[in-house]
Coordinates of C-alpha atoms and ligand atoms in Angstrom, one line a residue:
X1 CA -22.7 7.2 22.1
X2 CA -19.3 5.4 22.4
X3 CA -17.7 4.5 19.2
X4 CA -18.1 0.6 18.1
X5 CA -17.4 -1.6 15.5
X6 CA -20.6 -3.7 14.0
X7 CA -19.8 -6.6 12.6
X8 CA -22.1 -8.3 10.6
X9 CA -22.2 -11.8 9.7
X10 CA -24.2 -12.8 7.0
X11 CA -23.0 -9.5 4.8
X12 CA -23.7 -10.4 1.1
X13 CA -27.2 -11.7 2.2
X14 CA -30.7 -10.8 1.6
X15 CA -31.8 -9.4 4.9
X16 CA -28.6 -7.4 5.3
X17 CA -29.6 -5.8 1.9
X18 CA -33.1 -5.1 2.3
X19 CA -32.9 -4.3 5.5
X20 CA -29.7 -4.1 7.6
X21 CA -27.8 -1.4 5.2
X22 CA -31.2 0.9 4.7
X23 CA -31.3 0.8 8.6
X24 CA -27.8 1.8 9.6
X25 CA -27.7 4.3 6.2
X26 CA -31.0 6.0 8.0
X27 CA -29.3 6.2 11.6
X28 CA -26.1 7.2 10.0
X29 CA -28.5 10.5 8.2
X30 CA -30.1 11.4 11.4
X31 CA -27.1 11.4 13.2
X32 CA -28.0 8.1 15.9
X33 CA -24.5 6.7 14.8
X34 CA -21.5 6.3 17.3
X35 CA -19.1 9.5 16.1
X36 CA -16.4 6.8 15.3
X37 CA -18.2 3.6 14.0
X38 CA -17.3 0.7 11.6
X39 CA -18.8 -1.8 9.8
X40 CA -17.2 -4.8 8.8
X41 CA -19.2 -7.2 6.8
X42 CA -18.5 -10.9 6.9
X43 CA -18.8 -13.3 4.2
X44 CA -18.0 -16.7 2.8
X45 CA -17.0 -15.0 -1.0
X46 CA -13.9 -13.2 -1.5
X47 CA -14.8 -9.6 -2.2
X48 CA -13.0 -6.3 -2.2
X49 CA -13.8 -3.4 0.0
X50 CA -14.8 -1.5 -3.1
X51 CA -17.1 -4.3 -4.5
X52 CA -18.3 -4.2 -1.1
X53 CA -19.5 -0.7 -1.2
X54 CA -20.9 -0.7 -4.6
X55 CA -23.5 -3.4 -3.6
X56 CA -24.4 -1.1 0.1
X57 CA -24.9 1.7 -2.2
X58 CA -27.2 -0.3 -4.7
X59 CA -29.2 -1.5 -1.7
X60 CA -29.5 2.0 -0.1
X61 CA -30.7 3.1 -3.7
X62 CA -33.3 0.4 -3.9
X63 CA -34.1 0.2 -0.4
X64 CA -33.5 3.0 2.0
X65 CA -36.7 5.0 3.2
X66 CA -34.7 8.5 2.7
X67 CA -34.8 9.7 -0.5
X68 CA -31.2 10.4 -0.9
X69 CA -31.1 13.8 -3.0
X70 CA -27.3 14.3 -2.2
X71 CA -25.8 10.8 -3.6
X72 CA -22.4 12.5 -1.4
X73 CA -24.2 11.1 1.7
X74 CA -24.1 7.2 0.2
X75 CA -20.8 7.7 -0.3
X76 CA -19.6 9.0 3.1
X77 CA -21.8 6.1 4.8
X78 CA -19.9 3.4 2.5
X79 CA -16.4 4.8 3.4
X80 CA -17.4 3.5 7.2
X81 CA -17.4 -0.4 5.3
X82 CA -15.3 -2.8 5.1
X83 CA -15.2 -6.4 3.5
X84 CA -13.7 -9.6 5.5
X85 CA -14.1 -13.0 4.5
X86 CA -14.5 -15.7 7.0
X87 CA -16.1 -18.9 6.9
X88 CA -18.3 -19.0 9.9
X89 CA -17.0 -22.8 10.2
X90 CA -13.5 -21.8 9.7
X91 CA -12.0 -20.9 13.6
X92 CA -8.7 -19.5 11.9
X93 CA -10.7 -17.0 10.3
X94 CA -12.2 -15.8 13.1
X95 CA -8.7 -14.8 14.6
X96 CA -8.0 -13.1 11.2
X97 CA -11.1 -10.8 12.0
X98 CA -9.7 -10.4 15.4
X99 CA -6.0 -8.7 13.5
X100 CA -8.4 -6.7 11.4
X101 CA -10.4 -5.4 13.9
X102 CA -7.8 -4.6 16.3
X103 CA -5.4 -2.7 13.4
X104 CA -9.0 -1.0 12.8
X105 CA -9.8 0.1 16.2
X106 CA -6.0 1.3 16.4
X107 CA -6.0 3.2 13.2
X108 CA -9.6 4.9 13.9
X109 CA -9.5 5.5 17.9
X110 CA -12.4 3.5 18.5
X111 CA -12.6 1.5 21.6
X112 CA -13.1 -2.1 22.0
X113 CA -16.8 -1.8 22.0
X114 CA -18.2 -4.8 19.6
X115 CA -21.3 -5.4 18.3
X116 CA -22.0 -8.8 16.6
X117 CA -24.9 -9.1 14.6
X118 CA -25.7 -13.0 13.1
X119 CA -27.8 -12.5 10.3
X120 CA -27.0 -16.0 8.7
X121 CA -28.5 -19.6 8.8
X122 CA -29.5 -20.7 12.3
X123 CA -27.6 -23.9 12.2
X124 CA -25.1 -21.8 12.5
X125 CA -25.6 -19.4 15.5
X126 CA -23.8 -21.3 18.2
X127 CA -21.0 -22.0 15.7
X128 CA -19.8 -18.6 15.7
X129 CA -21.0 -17.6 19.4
X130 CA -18.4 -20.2 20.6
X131 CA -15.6 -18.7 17.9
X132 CA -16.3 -16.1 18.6
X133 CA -15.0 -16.7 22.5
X134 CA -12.4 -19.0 21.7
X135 CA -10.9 -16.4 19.1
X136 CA -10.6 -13.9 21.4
X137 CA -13.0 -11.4 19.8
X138 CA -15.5 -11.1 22.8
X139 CA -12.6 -10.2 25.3
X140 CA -12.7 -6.8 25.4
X141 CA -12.0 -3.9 27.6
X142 CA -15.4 -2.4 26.2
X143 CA -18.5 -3.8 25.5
X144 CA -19.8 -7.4 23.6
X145 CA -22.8 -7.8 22.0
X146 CA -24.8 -10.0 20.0
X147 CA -28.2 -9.2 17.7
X148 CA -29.4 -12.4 16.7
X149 CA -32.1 -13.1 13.9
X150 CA -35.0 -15.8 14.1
X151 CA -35.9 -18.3 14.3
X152 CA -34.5 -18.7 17.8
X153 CA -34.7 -23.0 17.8
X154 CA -37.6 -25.0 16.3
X155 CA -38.8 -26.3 19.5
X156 CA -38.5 -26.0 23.2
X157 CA -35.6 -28.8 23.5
X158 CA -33.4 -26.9 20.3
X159 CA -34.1 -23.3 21.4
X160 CA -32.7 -24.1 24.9
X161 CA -29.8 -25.9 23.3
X162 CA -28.9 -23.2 21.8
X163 CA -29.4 -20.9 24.4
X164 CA -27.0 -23.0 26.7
X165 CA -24.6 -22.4 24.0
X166 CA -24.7 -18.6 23.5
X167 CA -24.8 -18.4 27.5
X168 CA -21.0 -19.7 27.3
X169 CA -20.0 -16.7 25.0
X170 CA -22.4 -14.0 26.2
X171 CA -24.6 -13.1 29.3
X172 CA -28.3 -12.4 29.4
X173 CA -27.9 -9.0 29.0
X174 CA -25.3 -9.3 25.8
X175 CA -28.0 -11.2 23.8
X176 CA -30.4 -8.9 22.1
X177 CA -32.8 -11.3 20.2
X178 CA -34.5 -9.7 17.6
X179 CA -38.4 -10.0 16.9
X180 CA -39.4 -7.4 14.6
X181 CA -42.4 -6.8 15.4
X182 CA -41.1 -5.3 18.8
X183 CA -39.5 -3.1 16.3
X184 CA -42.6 -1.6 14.6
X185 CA -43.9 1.7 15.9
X186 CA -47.2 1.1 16.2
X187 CA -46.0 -2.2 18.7
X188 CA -43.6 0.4 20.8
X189 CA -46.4 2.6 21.2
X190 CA -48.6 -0.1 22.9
X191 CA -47.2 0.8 26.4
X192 CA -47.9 4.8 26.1
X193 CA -51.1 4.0 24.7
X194 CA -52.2 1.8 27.7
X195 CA -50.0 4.3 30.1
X196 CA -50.5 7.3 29.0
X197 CA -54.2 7.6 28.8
X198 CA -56.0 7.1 31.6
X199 CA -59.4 6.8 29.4
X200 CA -57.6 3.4 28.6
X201 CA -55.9 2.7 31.9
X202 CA -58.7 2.2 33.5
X203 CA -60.6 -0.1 30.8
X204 CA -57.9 -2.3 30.5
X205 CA -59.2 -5.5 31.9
X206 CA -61.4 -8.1 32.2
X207 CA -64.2 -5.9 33.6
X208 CA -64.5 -3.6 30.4
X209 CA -62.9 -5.7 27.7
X210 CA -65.2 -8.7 26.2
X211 CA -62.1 -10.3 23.7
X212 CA -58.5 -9.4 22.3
X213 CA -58.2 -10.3 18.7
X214 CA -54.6 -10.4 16.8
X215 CA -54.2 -10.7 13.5
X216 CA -51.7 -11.0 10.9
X217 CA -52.1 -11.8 7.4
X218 CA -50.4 -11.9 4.1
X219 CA -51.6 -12.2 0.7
X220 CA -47.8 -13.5 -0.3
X221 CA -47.7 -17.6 -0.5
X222 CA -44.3 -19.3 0.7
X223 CA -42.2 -17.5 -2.0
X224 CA -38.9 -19.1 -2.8
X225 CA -38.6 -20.3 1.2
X226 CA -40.5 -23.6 1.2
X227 CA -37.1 -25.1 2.3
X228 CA -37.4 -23.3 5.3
X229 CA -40.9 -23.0 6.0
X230 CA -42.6 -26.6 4.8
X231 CA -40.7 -27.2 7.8
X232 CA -41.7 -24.7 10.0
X233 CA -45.0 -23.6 9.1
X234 CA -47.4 -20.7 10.4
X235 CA -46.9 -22.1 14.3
X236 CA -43.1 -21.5 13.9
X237 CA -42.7 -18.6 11.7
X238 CA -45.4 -16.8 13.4
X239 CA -47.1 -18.2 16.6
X240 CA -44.2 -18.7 18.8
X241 CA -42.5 -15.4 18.1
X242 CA -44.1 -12.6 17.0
X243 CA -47.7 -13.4 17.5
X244 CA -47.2 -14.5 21.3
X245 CA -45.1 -10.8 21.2
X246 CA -47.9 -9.1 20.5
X247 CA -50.2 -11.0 22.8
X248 CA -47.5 -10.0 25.6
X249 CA -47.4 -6.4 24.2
X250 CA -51.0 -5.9 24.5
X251 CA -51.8 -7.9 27.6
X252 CA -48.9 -6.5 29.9
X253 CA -50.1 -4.5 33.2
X254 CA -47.0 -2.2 33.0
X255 CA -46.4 -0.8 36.9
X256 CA -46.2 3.4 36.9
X257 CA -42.3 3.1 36.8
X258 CA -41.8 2.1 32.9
X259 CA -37.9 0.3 32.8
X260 CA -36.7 -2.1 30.7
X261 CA -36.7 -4.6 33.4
X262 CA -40.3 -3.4 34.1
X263 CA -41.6 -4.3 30.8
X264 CA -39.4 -7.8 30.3
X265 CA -41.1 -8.7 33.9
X266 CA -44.9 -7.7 33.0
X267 CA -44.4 -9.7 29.6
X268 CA -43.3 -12.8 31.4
X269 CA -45.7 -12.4 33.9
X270 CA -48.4 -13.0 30.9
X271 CA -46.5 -15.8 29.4
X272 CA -46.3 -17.5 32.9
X273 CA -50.5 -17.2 32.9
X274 CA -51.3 -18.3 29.4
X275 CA -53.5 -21.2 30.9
X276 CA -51.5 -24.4 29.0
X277 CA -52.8 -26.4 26.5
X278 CA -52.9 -30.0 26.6
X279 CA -52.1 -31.9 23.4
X280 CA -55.6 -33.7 23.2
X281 CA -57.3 -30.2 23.8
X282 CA -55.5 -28.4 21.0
X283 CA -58.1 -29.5 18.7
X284 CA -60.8 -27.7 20.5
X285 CA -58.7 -24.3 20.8
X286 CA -56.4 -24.6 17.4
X287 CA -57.3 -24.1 13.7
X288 CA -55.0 -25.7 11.4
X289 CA -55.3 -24.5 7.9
X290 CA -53.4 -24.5 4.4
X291 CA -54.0 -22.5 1.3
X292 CA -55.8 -24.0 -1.7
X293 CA -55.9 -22.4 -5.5
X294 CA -57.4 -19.0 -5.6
X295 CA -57.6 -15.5 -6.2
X296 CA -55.4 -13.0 -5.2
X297 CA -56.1 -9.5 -6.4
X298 CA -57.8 -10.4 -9.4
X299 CA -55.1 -13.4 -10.2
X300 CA -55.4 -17.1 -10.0
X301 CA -52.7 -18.6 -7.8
X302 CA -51.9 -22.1 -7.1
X303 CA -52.4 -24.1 -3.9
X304 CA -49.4 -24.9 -1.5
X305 CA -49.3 -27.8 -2.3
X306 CA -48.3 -27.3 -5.6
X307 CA -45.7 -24.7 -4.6
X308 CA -42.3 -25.4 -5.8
X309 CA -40.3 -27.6 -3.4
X310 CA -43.5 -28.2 -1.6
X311 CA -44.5 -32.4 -2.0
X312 CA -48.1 -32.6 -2.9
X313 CA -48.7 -34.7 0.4
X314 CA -47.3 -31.9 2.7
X315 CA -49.3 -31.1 5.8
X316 CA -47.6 -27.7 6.6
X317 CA -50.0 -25.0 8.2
X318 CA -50.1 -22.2 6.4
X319 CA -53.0 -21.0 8.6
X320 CA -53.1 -20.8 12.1
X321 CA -55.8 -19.1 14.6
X322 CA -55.7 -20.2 18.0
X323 CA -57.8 -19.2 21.2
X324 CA -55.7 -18.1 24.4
X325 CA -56.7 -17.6 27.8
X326 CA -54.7 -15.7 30.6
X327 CA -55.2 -16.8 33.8
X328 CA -54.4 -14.0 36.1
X329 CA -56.5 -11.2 37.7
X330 CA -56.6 -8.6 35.0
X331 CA -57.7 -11.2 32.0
X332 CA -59.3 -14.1 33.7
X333 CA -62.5 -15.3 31.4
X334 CA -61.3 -12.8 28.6
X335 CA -60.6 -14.7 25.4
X336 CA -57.6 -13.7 23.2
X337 CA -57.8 -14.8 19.7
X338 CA -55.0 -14.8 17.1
X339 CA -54.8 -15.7 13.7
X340 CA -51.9 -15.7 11.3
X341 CA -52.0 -17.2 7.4
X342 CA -50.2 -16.8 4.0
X343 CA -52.5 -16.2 0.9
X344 CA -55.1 -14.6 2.8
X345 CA -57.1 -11.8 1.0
X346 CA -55.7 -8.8 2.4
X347 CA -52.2 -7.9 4.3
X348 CA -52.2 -6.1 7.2
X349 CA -51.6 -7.0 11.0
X350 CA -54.0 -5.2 13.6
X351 CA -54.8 -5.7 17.1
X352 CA -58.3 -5.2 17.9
X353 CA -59.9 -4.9 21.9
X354 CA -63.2 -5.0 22.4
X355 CA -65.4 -3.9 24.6
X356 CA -68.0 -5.4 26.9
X357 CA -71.7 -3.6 25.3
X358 CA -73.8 -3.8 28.4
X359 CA -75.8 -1.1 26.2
X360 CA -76.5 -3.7 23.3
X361 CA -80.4 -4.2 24.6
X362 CA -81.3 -1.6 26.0
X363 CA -80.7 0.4 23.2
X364 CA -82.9 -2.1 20.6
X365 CA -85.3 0.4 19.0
X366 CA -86.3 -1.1 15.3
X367 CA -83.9 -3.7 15.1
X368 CA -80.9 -1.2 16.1
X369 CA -78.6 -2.8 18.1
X370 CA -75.8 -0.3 20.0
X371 CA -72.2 -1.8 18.5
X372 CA -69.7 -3.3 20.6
X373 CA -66.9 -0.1 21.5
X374 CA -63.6 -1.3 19.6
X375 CA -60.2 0.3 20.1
X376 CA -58.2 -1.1 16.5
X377 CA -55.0 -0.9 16.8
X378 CA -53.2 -1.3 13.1
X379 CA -49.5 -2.0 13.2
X380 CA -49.3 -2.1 9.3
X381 CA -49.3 -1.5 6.8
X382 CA -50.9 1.3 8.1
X383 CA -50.0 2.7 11.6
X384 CA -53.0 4.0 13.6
X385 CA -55.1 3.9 16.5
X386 CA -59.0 3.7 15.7
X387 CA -62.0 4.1 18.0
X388 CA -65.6 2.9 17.0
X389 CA -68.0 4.8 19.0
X390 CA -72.0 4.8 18.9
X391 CA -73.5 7.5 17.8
X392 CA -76.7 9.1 16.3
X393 CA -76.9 9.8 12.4
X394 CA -78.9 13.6 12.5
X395 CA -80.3 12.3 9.4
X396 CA -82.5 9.5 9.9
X397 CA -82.0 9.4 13.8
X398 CA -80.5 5.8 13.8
X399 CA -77.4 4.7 16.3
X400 CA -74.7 4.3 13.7
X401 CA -71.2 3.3 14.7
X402 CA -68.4 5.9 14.1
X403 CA -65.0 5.6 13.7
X404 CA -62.6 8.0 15.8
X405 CA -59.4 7.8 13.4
X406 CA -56.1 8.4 13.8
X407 CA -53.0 7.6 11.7
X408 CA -49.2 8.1 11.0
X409 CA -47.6 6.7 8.1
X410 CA -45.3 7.9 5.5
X411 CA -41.5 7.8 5.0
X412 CA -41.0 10.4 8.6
X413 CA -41.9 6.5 10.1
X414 CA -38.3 4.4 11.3
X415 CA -38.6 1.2 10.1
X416 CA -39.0 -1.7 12.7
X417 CA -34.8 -2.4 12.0
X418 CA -34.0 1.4 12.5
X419 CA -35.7 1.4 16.3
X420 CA -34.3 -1.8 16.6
X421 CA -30.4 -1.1 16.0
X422 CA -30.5 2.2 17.4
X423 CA -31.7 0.4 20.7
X424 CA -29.2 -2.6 20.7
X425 CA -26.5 0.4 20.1
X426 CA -27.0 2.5 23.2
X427 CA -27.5 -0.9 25.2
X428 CA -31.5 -0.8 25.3
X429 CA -32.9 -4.4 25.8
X430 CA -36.6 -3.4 26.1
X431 CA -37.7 -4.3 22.8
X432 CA -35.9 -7.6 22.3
X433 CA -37.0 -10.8 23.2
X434 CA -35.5 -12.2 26.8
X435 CA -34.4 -15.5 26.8
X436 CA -37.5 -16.2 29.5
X437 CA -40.3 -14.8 27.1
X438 CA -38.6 -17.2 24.1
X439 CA -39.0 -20.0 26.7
X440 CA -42.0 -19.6 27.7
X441 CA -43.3 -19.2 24.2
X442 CA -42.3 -22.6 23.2
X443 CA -43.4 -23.9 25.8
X444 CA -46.5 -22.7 25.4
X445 CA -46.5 -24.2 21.3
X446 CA -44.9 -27.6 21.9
X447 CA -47.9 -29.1 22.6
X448 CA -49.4 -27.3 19.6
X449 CA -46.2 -28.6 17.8
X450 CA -47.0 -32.4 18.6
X451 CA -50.3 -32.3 18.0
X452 CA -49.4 -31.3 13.9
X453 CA -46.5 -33.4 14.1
X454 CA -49.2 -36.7 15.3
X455 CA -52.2 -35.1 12.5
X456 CA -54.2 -35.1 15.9
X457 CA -56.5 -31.9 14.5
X458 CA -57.6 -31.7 10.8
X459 CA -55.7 -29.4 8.3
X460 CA -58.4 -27.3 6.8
X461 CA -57.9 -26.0 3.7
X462 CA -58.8 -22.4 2.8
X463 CA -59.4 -20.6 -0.9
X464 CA -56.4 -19.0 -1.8
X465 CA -57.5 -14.7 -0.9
X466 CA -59.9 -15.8 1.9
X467 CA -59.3 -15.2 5.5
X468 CA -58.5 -18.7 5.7
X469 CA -61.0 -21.5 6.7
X470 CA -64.2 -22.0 7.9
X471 CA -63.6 -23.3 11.7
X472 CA -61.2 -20.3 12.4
X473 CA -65.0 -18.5 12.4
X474 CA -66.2 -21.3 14.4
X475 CA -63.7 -20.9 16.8
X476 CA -65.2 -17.6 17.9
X477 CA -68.8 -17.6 17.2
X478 CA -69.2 -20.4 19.9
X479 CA -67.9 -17.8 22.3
X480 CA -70.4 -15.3 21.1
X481 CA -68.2 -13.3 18.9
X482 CA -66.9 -12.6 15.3
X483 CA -63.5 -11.0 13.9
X484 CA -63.4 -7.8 13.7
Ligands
NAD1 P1 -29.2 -15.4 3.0 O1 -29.2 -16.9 2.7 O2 -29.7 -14.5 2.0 O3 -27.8 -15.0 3.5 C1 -27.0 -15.8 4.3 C2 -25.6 -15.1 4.5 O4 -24.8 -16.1 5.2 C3 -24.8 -14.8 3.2 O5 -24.2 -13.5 3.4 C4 -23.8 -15.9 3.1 O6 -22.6 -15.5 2.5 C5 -23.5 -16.2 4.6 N1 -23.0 -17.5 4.7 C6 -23.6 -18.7 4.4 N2 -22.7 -19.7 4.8 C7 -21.6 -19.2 5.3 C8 -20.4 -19.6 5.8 N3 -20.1 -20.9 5.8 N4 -19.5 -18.7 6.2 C9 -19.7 -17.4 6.2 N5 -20.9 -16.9 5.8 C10 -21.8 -17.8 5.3 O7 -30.1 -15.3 4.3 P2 -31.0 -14.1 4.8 O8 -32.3 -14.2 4.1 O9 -30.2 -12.8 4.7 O10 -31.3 -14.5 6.3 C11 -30.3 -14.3 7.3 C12 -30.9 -14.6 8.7 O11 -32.0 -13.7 9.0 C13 -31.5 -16.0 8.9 O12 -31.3 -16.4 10.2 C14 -33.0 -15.8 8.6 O13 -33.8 -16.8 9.3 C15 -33.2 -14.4 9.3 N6 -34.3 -13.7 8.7 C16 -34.4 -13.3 7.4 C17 -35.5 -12.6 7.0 C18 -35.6 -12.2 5.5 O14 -36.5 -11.5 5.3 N7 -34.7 -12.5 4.7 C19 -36.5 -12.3 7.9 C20 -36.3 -12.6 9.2 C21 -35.3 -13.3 9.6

């Protein structure tokens, strides 16, 4: 891999800590890192290089997945960072980090490739993509690129704004817009699963497969980031991005030749058939829900409303499940469900397909009913594909559902941020989001956005450690089914 220099904006933050470090600390172990590579963390606070270092080190203690047992690899991996200040709002700064970048490139014979990675507050994204320009940081004679964080806009007018503005600073195929979820093993292995076994190949449509259902719940509430999400809610956080990934993910009809351009197409494709929803039919297809008092794991918690920096009257959606259809040839009249909430009574974020049962009467013998085939796919906190199959118990003779189990987890797994990196590193878009997909995406929501926005569709609330209201059942059984 060509040497680089990653510069990361947004150094002294949280998501650097937890995750950036621990990612680049794991490449840097199994050797995925450039030969000559340097990180130069940007930050608002003055800070020496060597206070710099000491807090990567405490967050690769806390954080990385390694277990370091030679502490002399920590302190090789901090010798490749270094401190700047800049304030992102400051343009004379920016051609400061331009002096320290060139005097580094010089003094370490790396080449003018440059990563920029924006892992700060969203208001200020096109801020530095156009400093970045006008400083003359992006003209190279290597390569520019730019990893940036979510949310990606708040609606289809603000995440086209400021995708006008990155376009002045970067082309398409700079960009690598990060969705995290793309990042997660279990998510990557979605195309080999469909391509690689022919078993599935050949079920995967609307012939063999009665409903997709996607799920991702937490049992957290909003934390300390009511700020930021009262504003935002499930739709935002979730919906638009990762859930609508994973709907692509799953529903993609990838061609035998798997590229990156390949996979970008087939996922637009989907998004270009999810049949549109009016804003006076989002009440029939959307369930809008927020988290009342509870029980989580044995303790009582408190409703949203009551969260701090929440106002009792908020009418955030803490809960959203949603029914999609996808109007082409492979998934016309199949149903894709997806539900997403806070404070629900388990965490974990599985796909589940299943399967048309023609058996299901045929087989009634003493109320025994053959169970629909399901193929679960969990994405985490467990990683693992499941397969429930029919079959008889010797004991008593009754059709029984078995489950066909397999599963990978453990510290051997990258984390979602390791894949991710590595990727944007070597110059491999395939898991990032393409500007089209984000597009599409909001497009998709905005009327979903408008219809909250108006109080068009009632805000059901949910016990805290349920799996969130009432209608989001509703939603399905009227269709004949249940989640899974
Ligand atoms: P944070 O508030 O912890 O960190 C923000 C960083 O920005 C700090 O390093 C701060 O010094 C820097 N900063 C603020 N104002 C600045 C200025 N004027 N000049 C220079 N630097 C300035 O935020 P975070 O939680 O690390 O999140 C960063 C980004 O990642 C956000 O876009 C967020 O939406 C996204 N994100 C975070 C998480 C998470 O789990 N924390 C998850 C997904 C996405």
């Amino acid at each position: 891999m060509d040497s680089m220099t990653f510069v990361l904006f947004g150094a002294t933050g949280d998501l650097a800590k937890r995750k950036i470090y621990p990612a680049l600390f794991n490449l840097y172990l199994d050797n995925k890192l450039p030969d000559s590579f340097l990180i130069i963390g940007v930050g608002r606070g003055e800070l020496s290089d060597d206070d710099f270092q000491i807090r990567i080190k405490e967050s690769l203690l806390t954080f990385s997945r390694h277990v370091v047992d030679e502490k002399h690899h920590i302190e090789e991996f901090i010798k490749l960072c270094r401190y700047n200040r800049l304030d992102v709002t400051n343009g004379e700064d920016y051609k400061n980090l331009l002096d320290v970048i060139q005097q580094n490139e010089k003094d370490r014979e790396i080449k003018e490739n440059r990563m920029f990675y924006l892992s700060v507050a969203p208001e200020f994204f096109d801020m530095i993509a156009s400093n970045i320009k006008e400083s003359g940081l992006s003209s190279t004679n290597g390569c520019k690129r730019l990893m940036i964080e979510k949310p990606f806009g708040h609606d289809l007018k603000s995440s086209q704004h400021l995708n006008e503005k990155l376009s002045n600073a970067f082309e398409e195929d700079e960009i690598y817009r990060i969705d995290h979820y793309l990042g997660k093993p279990m998510v990557q292995n979605l195309e080999a699963l469909g391509f690689a076994n022919p078993i599935l190949q050949a079920l995967w449509n609307n012939q063999h497969i009665a409903n997709v259902q996607i799920t991702a719940s937490e049992t957290v509430g909003v934390e300390a980031r009511a700020g930021y999400y009262d504003k935002a809610g499930a739709i935002r956080d979730m919906v638009q991005n990762h859930m609508l990934q994973l709907l692509m993910m799953t529903a993609m009809h990838l061609p035998t030749q798997i590229s990156t351009t390949d996979i970008r197409s087939e996922k637009i494709k989907v998004m270009e058939s999810l049949r549109p929803l009016k804003k006076e039919e989002v009440v029939d297809h959307v369930v809008r829900g927020q988290y009342g008092p509870g029980e989580i794991q044995g303790s009582g918690v408190i409703g949203y409303n009551k969260e701090p920096g929440v106002a009792t009257s908020s009418k955030n959606d803490t809960f959203v499940a949603t029914r999609v259809w996808i109007d082409n040839d492979f998934w016309q009249g199949v149903p894709f469900y997806i539900r997403t909430g806070k404070r629900m009574n388990e965490k974990f974020t599985k796909i589940v397909i299943e399967f048309k049962n023609p058996l299901k009467d045929l087989y009634r013998n003493d109320n025994q009913n053959a169970a629909p085939n399901l193929l679960v796919i969990n994405v985490s906190p467990y990683e693992g594909v499941s397969m429930q199959l029919n079959s008889k118990n010797p004991q008593n003779g009754n059709l029984e559902p078995i489950v066909v189990d397999f599963s990978s987890s453990g510290k051997d797994v990258p984390e979602a941020y390791e894949l991710l990196i590595f990727d944007a590193l070597r110059g491999d878009s395939t898991f990032f989001a393409h500007w089209k997909e984000v597009e599409l995406s909001w497009q998709w929501v905005q009327p979903i956005l408008e219809a909250f926005e108006e109080d068009i569709l009632p805000l059901h609330l949910y016990p805290s450690g349920s799996m969130g209201p009432d209608p989001s059942n509703q939603l399905l059984k009227v269709d004949g089914f249940k989640w899974w």
